[in-house]
Coordinates of C-alpha atoms in Angstrom, one line a residue:
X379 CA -29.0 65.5 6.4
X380 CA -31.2 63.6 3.8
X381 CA -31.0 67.1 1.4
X382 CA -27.6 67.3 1.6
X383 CA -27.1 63.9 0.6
X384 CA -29.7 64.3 -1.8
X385 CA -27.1 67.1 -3.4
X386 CA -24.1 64.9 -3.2
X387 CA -26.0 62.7 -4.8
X388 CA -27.0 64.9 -8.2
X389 CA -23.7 66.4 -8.0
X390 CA -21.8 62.9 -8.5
X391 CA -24.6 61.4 -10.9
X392 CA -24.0 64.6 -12.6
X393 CA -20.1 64.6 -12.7
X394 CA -20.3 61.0 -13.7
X395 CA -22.5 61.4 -17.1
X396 CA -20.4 64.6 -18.0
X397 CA -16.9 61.7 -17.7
X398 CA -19.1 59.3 -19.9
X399 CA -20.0 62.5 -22.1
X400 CA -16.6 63.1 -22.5
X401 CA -15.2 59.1 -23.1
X402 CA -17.8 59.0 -26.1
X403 CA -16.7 62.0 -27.8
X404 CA -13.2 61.0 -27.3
X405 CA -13.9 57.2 -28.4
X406 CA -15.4 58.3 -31.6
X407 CA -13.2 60.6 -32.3
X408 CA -10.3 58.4 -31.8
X409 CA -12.3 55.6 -34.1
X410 CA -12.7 58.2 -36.9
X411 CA -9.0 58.9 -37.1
X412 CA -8.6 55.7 -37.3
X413 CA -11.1 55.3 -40.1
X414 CA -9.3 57.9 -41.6
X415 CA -5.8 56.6 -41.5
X416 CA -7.1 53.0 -42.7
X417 CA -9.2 54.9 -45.9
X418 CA -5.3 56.6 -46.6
X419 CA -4.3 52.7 -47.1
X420 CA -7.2 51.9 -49.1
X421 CA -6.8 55.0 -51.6
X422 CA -3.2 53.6 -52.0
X423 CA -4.6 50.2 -52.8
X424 CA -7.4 51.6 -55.0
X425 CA -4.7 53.9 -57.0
X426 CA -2.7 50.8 -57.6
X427 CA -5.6 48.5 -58.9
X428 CA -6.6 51.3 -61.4
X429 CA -3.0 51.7 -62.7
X430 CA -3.0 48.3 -63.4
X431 CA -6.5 48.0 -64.9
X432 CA -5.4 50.5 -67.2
X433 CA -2.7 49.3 -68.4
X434 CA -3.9 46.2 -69.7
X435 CA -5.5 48.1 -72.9
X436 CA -4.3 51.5 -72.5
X437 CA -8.3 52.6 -72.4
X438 CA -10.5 53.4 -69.4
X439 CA -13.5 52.7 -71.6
X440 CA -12.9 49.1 -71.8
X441 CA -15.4 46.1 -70.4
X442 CA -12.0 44.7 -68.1
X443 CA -11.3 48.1 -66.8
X444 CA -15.1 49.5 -66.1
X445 CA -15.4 45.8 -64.3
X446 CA -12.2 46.2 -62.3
X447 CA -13.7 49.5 -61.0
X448 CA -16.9 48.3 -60.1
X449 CA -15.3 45.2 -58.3
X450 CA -13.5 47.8 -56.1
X451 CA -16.9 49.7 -54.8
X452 CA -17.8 46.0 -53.6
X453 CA -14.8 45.3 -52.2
X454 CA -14.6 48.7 -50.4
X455 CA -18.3 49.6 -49.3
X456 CA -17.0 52.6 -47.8
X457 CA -15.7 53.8 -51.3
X458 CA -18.6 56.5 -52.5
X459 CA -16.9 57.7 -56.0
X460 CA -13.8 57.2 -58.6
X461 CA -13.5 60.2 -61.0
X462 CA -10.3 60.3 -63.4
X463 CA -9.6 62.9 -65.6
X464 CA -6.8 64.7 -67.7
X465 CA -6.1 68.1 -69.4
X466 CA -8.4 66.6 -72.0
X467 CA -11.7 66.4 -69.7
X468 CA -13.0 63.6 -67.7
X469 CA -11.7 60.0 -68.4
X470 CA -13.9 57.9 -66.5
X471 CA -16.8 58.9 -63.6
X472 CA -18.6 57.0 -61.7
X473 CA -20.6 58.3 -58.4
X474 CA -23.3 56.3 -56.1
X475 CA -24.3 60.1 -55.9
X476 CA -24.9 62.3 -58.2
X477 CA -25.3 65.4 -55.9
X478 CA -21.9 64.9 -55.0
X479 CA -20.4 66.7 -57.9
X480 CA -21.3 70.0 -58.4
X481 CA -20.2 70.4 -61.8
X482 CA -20.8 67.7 -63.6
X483 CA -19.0 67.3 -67.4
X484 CA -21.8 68.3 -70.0
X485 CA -21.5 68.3 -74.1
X486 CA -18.5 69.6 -76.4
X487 CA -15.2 70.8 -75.3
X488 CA -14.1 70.0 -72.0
X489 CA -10.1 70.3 -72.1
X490 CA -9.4 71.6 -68.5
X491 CA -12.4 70.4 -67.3
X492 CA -12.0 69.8 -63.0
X493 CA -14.3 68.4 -60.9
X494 CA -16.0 70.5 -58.1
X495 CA -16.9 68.3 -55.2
X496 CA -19.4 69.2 -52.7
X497 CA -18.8 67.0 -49.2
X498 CA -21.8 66.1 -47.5
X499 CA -21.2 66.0 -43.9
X500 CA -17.9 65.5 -42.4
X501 CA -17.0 62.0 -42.3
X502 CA -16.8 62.3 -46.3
X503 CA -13.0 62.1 -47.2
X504 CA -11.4 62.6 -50.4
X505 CA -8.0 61.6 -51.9
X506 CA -6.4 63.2 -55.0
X507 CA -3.2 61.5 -56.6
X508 CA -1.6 61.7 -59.8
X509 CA -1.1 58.5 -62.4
X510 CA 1.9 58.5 -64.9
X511 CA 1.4 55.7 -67.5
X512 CA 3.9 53.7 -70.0
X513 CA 2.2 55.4 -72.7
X514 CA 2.6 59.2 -71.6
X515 CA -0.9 59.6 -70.2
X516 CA -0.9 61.2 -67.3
X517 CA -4.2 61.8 -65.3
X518 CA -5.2 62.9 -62.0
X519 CA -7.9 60.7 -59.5
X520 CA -9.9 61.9 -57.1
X521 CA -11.4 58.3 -54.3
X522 CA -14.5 59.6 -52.4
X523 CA -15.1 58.3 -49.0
X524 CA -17.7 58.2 -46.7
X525 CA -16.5 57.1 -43.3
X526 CA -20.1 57.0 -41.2
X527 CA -20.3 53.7 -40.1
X528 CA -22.5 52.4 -37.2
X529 CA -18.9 50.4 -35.7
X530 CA -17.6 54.1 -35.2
X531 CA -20.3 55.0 -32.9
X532 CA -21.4 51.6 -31.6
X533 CA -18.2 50.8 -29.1
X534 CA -18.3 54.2 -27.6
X535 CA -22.5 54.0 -26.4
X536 CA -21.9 50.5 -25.8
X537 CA -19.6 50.9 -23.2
X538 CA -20.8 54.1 -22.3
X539 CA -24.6 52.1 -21.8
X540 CA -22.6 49.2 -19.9
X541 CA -21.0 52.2 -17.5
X542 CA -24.5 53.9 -16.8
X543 CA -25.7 50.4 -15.6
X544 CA -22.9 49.4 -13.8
X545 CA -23.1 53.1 -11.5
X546 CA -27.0 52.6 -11.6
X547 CA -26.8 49.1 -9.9
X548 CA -24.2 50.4 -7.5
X549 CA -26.6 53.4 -6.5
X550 CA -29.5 50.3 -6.3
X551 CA -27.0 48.4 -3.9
X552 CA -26.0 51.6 -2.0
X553 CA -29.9 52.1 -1.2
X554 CA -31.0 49.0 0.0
X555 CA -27.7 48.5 2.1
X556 CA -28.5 51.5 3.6
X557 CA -31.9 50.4 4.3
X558 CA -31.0 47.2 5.7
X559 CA -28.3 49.4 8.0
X560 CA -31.3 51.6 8.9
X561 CA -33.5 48.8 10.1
X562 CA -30.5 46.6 11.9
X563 CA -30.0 50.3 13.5
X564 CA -33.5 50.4 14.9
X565 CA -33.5 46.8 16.0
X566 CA -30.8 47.5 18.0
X567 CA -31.7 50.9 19.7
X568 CA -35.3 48.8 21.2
X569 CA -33.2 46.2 23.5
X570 CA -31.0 49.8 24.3
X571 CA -33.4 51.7 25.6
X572 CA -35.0 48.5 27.6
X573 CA -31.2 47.5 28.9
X574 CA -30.9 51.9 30.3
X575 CA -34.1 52.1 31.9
X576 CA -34.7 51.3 35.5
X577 CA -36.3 52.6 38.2
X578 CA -34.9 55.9 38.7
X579 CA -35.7 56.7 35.4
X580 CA -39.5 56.8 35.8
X581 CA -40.3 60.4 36.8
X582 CA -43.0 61.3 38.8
X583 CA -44.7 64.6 38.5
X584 CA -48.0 65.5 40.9
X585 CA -48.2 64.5 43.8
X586 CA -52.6 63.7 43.8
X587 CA -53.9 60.6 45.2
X588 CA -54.4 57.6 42.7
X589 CA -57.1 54.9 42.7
X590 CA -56.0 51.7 41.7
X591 CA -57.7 50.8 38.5
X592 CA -56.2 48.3 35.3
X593 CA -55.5 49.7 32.3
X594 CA -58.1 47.3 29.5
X595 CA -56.4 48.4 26.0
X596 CA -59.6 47.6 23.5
X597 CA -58.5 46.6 19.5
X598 CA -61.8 45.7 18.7
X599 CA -62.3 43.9 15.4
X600 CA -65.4 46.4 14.6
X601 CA -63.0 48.8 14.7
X602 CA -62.2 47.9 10.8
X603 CA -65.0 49.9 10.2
X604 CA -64.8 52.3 7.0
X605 CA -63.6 56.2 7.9
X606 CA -60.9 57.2 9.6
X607 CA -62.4 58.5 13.0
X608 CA -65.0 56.2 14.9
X609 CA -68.3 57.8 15.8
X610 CA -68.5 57.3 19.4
X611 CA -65.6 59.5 19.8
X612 CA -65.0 61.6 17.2
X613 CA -61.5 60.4 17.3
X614 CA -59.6 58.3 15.2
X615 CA -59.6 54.5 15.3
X616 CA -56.8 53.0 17.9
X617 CA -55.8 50.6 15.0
X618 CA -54.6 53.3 12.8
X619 CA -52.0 54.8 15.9
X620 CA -49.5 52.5 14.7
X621 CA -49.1 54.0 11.4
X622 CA -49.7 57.5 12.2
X623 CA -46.9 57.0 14.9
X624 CA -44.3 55.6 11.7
X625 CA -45.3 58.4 10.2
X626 CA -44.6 61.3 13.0
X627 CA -41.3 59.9 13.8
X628 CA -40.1 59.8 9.9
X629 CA -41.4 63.1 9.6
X630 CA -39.7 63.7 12.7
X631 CA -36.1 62.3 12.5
X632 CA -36.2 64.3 9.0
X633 CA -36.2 67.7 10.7
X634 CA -34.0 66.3 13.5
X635 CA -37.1 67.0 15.9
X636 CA -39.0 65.5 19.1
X637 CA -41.8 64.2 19.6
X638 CA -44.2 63.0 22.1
X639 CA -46.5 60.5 22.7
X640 CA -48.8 59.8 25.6
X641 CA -52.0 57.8 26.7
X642 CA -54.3 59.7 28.8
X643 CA -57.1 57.8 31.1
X644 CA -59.8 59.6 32.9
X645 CA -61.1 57.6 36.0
X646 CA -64.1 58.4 37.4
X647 CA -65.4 56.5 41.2
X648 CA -69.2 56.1 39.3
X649 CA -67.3 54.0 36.7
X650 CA -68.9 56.3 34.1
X651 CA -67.5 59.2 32.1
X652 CA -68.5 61.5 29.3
X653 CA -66.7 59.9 26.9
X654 CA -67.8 62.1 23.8
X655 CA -67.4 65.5 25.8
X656 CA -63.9 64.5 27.2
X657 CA -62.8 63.5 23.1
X658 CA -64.0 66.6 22.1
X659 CA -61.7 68.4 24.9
X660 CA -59.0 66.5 23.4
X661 CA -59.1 67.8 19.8
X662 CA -59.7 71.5 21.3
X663 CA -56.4 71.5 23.5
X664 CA -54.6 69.3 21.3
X665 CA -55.2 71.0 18.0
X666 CA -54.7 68.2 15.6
X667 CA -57.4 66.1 15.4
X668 CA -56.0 63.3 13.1
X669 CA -53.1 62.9 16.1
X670 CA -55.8 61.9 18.6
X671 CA -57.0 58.2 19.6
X672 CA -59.3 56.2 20.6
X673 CA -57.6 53.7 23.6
X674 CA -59.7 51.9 25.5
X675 CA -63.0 52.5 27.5
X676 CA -61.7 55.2 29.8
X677 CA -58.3 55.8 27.6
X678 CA -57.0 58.4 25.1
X679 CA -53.4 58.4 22.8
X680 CA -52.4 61.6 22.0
X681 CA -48.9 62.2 19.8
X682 CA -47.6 65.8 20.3
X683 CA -45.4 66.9 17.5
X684 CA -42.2 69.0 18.0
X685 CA -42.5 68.7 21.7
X686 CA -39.5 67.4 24.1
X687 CA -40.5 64.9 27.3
X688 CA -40.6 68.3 29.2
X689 CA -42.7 70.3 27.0
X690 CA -45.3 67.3 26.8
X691 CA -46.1 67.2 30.2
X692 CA -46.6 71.0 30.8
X693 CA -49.3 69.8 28.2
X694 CA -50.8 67.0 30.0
X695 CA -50.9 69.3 33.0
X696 CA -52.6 72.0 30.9
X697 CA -55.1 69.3 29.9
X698 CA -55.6 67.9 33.0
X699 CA -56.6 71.7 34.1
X700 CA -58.9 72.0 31.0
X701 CA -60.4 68.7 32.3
X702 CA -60.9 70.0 36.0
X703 CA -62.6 73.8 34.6
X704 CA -64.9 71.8 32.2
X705 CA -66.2 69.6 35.0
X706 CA -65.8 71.1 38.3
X707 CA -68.1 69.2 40.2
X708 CA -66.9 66.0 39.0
X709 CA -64.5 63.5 40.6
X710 CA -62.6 62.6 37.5
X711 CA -58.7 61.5 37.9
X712 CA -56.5 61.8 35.1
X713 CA -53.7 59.5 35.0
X714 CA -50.8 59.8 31.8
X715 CA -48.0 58.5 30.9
X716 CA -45.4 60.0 28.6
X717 CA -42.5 59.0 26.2
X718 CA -40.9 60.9 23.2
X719 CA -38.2 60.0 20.8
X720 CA -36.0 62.1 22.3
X721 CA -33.1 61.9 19.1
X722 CA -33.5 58.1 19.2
X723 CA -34.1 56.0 16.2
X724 CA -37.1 53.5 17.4
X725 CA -39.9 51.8 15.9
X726 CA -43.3 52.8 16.6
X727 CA -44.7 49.4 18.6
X728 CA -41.7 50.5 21.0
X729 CA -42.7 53.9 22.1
X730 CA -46.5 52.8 22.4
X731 CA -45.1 50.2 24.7
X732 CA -43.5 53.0 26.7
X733 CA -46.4 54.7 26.7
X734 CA -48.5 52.1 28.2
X735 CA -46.0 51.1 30.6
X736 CA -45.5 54.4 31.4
X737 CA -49.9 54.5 31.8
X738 CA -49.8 51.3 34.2
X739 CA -47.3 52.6 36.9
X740 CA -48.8 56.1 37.2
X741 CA -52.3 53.6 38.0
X742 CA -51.0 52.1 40.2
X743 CA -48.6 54.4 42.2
X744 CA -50.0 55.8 45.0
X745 CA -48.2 59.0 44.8
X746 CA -48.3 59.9 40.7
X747 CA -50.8 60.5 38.6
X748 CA -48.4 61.2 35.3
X749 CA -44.9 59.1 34.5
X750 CA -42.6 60.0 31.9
X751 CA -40.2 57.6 30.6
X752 CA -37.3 58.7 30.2
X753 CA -33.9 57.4 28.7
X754 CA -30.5 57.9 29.5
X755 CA -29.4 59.0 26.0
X756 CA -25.4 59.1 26.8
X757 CA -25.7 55.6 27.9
X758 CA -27.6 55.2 25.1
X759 CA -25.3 56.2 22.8
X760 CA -22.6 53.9 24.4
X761 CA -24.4 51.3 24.2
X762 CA -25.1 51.5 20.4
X763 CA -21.8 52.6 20.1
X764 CA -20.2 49.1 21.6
X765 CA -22.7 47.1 19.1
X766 CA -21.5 48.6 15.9

């Protein structure tokens, strides 16, 4: 589930920036025909300014008509060069670049003479139109525009930046909604599985006699100790089971898996058992050793990955046969009690809690050494069902 979404994800982020992609290049390319149509109005303007200029003196040499033409670049900052010319050569030239002109008029006769123009880069337009004067003169002109401007690109990223955050703070949103739906969710599946539980839930398994002894659940401050796994026991700390837990049933509800927990204590009428030799049973049957606590004086926590309520107490019963072959002169009694996640979505303080209360009653009933607890999931589901 969380992959696929994972590809929804990309593939709508992805679909998303090709749309905003595509609105730039249409929004500048719609702002440079505009450009273009509005430098079409200008060369109109510029033609009729330079008309006028010269016919004031009938000379495009004079002081009025150079300053006319320079008023225009200042007026027009997109206006790049004004050549005029006739069938006699080149009237008047002027160019912010040189490089521009690829044939630029030289010494001696230059009747004929047209200029060559060498564009740039494509937002260089140029206008050609031909002058007829009072006097018979005719010439041609040839307005040079360059058209890149920072207001052609700057709408289009602007609103294509504004768009980007706008889907970014709606993924944000999205996330920690879903979050806070996750964690409502899990609140509500703890009173659920309290509210279907009863008595005939509680399963018993064996049928050995039980002595009567109180569970003491130990959290001793010296447990803060540095390492992971106390040395008494070779086992890890009983503080850290609460966060190993979290992360088993993460991992688990990933993979759509179940998983088992259960606290194991070994009684023995002498009120003394090897502690150490029992641990190291656990590791050996259990396999993982980081999944294996400390719980008490006479207590063990075991979580058993990828294992339903079932499969974990054909485990327990293997253990407890282990137990019984390691020490066959003993008089040890091994009480457990079981929970697993069984599809549910449940914090990890809740199924310790099942655990131990699962623990307690097998102690104390006379006829059952190992409990499971066990949850009606179709009421379960109704129930969650009815609160949503």
């Amino acid at each position: 589930m969380a992959t696929k979404g994972i590809k929804i994800f990309f593939t709508i982020s992805i679909v998303f920036y090709l749309l905003i992609v595509f609105y730039s290049g249409y929004s500048i390319y719609t702002e440079r025909e505009n450009a273009y149509n509005t430098s079409t109005e200008v060369s109109i303007r510029i033609n009729s300014e330079i008309e006028s200029a010269y016919s004031i003196d009938y000379s495009f040499s004079t002081e009025y008509f150079i300053a006319d033409v320079n008023k225009l670049f200042n007026i027009y900052p997109s206006l790049k060069g004004v050549l005029i010319y006739s069938d006699r050569g080149p009237e008047y030239i002027k160019l912010n670049d040189s490089s521009i002109l690829s044939n630029p008029p030289g010494t001696g006769n230059l009747a004929g003479w047209e200029p060559e123009i060498f564009l740039k880069q494509p937002f260089f337009r140029q206008y050609e139109n031909k002058l007829y004067f009072d006097n018979g003169v005719s010439v041609k002109t040839v307005l040079l525009f360059n058209l890149m401007d920072r207001n052609l690109f700057f709408p289009a990223l602007r609103n294509a930046l504004i768009a980007s955050l706008i889907y970014i703070l709606i993924i944000i949103i999205v996330f920690l909604t879903r979050k806070q739906s996750n964690i409502s969710y899990e609140s509500i599946s703890e009173p659920a599985m309290a509210a279907e539980t009863d008595e005939s839930s509680i399963t018993p398994v064996s049928t050995e006699p039980a002595l009567s002894t109180e569970y003491i659940s130990q959290n001793d401050s010296s447990q803060a100790s540095t390492g992971l796994y106390s040395e008494r026991s070779g086992l890890v700390w009983e503080h850290f089971l609460g966060e190993k837990l979290e992360a088993e049933l993460k991992r688990a509800a990933s993979f759509d898996q179940d998983s088992c927990l259960a606290f194991i204590s070994v009684i023995s009428p002498s009120g003394f058992i090897p502690y150490r030799n029992i641990s190291e049973l656990i590791v050996e049957h259990f396999t993982y050793k980081d999944l294996a606590f400390e719980a008490g004086e006479h207590t063990f926590c075991v979580i058993i990955p990828e294992k339903d309520i079932d499969e974990g107490l054909n485990e327990i019963e293997r253990f407890r046969k282990s137990l019984v072959s390691r020490f066959p002169d003993s008089s040890y009694k091994v009480y457990a009690g079981l929970t697993s996640r069984n599809s549910r979505l449940l914090s990890e303080n809740r199924m310790i809690h099942e655990a131990k209360a699962a623990l307690s009653r097998a102690e104390s009933e006379p006829d059952s050494t190992t409990i499971s607890f066990r949850t009606d999931l179709n009421k379960y589901r109704e129930y969650i069902a009815s609160t949503l």
